[in-house]
PDB file of C-alpha atoms in Angstrom:
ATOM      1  CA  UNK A 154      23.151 -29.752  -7.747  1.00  0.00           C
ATOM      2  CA  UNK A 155      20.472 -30.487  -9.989  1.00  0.00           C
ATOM      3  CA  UNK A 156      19.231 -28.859 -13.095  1.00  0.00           C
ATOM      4  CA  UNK A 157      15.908 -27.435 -11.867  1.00  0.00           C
ATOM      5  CA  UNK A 158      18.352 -26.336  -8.723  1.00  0.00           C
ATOM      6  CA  UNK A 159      20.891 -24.458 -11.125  1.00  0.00           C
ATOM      7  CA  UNK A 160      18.023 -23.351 -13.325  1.00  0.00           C
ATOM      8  CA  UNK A 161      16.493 -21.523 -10.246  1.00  0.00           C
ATOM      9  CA  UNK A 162      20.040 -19.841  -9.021  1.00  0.00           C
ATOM     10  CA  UNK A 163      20.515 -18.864 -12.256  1.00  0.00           C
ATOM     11  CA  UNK A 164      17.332 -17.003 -12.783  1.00  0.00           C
ATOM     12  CA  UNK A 165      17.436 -15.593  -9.146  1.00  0.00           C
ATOM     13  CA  UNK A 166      21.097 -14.221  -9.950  1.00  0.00           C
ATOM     14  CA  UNK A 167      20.184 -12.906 -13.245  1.00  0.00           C
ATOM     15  CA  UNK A 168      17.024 -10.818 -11.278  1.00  0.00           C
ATOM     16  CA  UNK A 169      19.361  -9.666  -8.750  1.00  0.00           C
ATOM     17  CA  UNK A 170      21.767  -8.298 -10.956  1.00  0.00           C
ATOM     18  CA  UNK A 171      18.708  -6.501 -13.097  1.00  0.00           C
ATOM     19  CA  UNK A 172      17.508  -5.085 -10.243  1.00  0.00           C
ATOM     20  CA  UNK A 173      21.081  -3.676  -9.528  1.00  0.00           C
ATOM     21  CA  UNK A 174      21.200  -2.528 -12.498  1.00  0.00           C
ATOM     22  CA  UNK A 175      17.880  -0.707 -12.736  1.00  0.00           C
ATOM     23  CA  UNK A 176      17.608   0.851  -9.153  1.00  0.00           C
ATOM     24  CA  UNK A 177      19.806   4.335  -8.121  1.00  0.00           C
ATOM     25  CA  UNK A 178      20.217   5.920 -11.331  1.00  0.00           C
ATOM     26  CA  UNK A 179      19.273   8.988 -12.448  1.00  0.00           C
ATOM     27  CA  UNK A 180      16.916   8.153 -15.607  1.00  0.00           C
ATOM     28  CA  UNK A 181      18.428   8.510 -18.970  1.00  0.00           C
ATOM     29  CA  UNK A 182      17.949  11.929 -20.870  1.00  0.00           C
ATOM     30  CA  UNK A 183      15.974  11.477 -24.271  1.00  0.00           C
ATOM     31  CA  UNK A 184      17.690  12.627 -26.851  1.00  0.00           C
ATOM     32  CA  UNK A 185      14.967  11.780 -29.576  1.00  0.00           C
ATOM     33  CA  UNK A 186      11.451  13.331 -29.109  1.00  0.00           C
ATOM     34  CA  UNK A 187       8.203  11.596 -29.821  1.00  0.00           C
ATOM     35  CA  UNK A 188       5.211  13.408 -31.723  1.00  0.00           C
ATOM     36  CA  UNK A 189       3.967  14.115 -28.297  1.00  0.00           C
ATOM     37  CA  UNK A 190       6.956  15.578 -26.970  1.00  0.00           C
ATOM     38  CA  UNK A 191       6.869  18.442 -24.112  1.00  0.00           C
ATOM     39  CA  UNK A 192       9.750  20.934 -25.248  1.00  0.00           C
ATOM     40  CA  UNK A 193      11.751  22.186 -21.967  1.00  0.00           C
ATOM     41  CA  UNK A 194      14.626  25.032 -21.632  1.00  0.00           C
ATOM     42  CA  UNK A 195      15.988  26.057 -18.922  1.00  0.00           C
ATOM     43  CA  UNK A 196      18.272  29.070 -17.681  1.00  0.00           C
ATOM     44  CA  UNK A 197      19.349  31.141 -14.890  1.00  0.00           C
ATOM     45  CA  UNK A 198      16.794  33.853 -14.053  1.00  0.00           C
ATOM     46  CA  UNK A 199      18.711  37.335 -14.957  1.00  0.00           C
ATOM     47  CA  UNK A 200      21.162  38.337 -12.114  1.00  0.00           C
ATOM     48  CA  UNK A 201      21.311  34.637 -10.549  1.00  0.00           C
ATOM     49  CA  UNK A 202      24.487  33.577  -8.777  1.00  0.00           C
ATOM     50  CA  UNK A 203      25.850  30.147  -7.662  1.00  0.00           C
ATOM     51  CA  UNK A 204      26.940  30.876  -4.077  1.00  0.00           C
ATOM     52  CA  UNK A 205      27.187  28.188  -1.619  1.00  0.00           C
ATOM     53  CA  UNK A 206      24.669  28.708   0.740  1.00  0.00           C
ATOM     54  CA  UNK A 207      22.435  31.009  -1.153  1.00  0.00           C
ATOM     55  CA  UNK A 208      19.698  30.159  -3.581  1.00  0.00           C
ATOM     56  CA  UNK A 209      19.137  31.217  -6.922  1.00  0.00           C
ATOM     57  CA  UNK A 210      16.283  30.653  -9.385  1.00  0.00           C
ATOM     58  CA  UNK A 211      16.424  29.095 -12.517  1.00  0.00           C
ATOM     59  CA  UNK A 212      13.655  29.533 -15.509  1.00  0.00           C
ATOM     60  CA  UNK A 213      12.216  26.530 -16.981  1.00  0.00           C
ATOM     61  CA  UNK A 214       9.745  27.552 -20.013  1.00  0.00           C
ATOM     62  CA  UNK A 215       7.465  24.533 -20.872  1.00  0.00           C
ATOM     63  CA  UNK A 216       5.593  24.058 -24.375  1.00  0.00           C
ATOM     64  CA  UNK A 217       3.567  21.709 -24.998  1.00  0.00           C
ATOM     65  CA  UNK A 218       3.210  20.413 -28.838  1.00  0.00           C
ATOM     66  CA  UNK A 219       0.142  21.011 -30.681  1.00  0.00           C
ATOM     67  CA  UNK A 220      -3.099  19.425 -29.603  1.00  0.00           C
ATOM     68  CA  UNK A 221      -1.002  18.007 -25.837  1.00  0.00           C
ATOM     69  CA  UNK A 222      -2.027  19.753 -23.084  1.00  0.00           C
ATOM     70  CA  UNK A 223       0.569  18.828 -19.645  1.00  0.00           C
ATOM     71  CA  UNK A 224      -1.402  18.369 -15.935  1.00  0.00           C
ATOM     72  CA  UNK A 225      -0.341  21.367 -14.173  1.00  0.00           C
ATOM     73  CA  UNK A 226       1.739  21.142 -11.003  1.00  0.00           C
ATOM     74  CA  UNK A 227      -1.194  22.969  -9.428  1.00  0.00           C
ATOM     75  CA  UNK A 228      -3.560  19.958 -10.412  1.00  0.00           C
ATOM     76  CA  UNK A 229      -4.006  17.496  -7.061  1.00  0.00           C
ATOM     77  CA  UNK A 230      -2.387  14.240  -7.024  1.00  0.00           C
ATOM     78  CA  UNK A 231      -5.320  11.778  -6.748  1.00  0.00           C
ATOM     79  CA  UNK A 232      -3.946   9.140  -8.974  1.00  0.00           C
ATOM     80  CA  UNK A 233      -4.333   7.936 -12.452  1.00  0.00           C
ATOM     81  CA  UNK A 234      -3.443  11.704 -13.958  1.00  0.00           C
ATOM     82  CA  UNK A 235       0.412  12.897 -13.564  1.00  0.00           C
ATOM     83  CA  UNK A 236       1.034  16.875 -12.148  1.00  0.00           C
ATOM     84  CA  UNK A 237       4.350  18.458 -13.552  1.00  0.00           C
ATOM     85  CA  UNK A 238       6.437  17.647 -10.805  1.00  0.00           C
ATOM     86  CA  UNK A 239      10.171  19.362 -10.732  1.00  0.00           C
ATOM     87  CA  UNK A 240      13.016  17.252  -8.513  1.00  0.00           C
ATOM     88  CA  UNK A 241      16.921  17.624  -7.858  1.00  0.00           C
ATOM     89  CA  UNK A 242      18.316  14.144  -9.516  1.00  0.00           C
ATOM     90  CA  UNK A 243      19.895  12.255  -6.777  1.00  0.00           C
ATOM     91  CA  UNK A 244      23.729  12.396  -8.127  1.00  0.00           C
ATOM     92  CA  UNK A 245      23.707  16.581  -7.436  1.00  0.00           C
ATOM     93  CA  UNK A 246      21.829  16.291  -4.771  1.00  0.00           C
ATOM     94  CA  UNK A 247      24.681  16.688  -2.324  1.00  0.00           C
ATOM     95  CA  UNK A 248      25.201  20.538  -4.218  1.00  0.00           C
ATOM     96  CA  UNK A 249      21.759  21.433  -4.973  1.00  0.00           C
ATOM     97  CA  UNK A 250      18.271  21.381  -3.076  1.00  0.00           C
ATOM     98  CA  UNK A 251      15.154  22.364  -4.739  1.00  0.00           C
ATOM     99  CA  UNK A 252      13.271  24.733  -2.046  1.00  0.00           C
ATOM    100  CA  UNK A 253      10.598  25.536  -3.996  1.00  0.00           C
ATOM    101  CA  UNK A 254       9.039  26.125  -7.403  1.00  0.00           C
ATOM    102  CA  UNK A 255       6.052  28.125  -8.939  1.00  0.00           C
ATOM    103  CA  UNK A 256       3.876  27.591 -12.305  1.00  0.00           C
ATOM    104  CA  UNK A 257       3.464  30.925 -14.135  1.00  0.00           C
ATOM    105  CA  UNK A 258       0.165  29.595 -15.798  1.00  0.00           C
ATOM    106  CA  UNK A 259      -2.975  30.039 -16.231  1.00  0.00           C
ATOM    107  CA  UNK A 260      -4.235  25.970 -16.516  1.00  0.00           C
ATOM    108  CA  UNK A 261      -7.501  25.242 -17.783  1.00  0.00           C
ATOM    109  CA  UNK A 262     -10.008  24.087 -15.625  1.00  0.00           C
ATOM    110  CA  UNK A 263     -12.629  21.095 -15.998  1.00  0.00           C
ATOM    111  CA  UNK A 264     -13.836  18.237 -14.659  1.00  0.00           C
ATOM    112  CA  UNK A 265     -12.575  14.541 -16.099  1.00  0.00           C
ATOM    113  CA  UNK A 266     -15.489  11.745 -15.795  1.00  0.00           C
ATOM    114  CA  UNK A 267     -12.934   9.009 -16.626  1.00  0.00           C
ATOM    115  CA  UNK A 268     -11.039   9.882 -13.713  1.00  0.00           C
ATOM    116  CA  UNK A 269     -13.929  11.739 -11.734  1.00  0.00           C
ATOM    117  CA  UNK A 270     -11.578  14.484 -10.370  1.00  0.00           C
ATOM    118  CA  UNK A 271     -11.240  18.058 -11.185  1.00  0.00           C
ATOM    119  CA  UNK A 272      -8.225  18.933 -14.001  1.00  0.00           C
ATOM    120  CA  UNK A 273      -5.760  21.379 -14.653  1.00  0.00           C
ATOM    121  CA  UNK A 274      -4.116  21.221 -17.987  1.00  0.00           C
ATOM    122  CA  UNK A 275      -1.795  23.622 -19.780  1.00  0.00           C
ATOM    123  CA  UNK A 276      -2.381  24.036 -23.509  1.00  0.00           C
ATOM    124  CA  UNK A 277      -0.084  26.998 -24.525  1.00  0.00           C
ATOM    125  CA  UNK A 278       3.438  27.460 -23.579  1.00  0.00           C
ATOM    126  CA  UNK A 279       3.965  28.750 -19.738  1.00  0.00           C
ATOM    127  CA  UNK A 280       7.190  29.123 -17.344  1.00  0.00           C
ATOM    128  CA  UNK A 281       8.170  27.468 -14.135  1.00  0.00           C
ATOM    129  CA  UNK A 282      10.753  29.594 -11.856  1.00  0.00           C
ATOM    130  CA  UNK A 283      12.537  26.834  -9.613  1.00  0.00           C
ATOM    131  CA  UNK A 284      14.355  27.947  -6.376  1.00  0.00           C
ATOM    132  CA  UNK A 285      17.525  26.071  -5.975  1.00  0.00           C
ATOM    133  CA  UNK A 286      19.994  26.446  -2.872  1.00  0.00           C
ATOM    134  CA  UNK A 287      23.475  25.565  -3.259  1.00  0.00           C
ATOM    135  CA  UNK A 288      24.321  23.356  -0.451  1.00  0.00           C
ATOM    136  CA  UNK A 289      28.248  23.354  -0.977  1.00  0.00           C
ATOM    137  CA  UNK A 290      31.667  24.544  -3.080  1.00  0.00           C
ATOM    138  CA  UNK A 291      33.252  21.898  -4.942  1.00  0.00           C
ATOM    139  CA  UNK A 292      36.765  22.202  -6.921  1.00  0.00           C
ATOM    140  CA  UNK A 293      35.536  20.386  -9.878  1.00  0.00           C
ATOM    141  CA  UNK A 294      32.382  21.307 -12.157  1.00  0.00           C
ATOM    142  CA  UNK A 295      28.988  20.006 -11.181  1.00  0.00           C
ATOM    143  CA  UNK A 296      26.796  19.962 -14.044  1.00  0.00           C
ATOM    144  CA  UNK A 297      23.701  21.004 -13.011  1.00  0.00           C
ATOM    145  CA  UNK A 298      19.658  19.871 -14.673  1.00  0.00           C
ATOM    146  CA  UNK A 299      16.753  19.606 -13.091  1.00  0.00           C
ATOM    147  CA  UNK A 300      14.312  16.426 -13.247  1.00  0.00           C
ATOM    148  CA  UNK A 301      10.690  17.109 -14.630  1.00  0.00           C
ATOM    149  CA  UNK A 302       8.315  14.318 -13.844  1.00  0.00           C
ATOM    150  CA  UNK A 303       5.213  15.075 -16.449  1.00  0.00           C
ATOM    151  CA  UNK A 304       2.517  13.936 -18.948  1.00  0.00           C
ATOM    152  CA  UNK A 305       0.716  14.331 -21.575  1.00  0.00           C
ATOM    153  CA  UNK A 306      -2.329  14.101 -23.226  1.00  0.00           C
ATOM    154  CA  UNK A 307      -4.166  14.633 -26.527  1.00  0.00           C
TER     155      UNK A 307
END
């Protein structure tokens, strides 16, 4: 084998085990917050109960720092701008099943030349109420969170 021939298994194993790596995980949780940081807090809505088969609803209150405003999940997904998007991460996925979720907001309304479309943005703090069935029982704990796909802007 030559060196260019080594060189170029080498590289393509080292990809291949990146990409192995990097694909089917749920995304790390950030434990330190940037300036621009969205704050989220989450809890059962009053009453809730984790039945298998039923649904419950959990709360997820949203604030946005000072001067941020977050797309709103009502916005339309046209590309370029992000709406707050709420997803079951894959490893619970077999428990839980997201079958809905609404934005208690009000989001401001205006039109973006940059991006040509019509915005929604939140600026003060707002709720989400997520509907969640549980699929199945289980004998050992499941912890259970919620992925929010969102983003920012000043």
């Amino acid at each position: 084998m030559t060196i260019a021939s080594r060189h170029i298994a080498t590289t393509v194993m080292l990809l291949l085990a990146a990409a192995g790596i990097v694909r089917g995980k749920d995304p790390k949780i950030a434990t330190k917050l940037n300036r621009d940081s969205t704050i989220f807090k989450m809890e059962l809505v009053q009453g809730a109960k984790l039945v298998a088969g039923k649904s419950f609803e959990v709360r997820i209150h949203v604030t946005p720092k000072e001067n941020f405003h977050i797309w709103s999940s009502k916005m339309e997904d046209m590309g370029g701008l992000i709406p707050l998007k709420v997803a079951v991460p894959d490893s619970i996925a077999d428990y839980f099943e997201l079958t809905g979720f609404e934005e208690l907001s009000q989001p401001e309304v205006l039109y973006d030349s940059n991006f040509e479309q019509v915005t929604k943005s939140n600026y003060k703090p707002f709720d989400l109420i997520a509907t969640i069935k549980a699929r199945k029982n289980t004998t050992s704990r499941v912890p259970f969170y919620l992925l929010v796909t969102y983003q920012t802007c000043h």
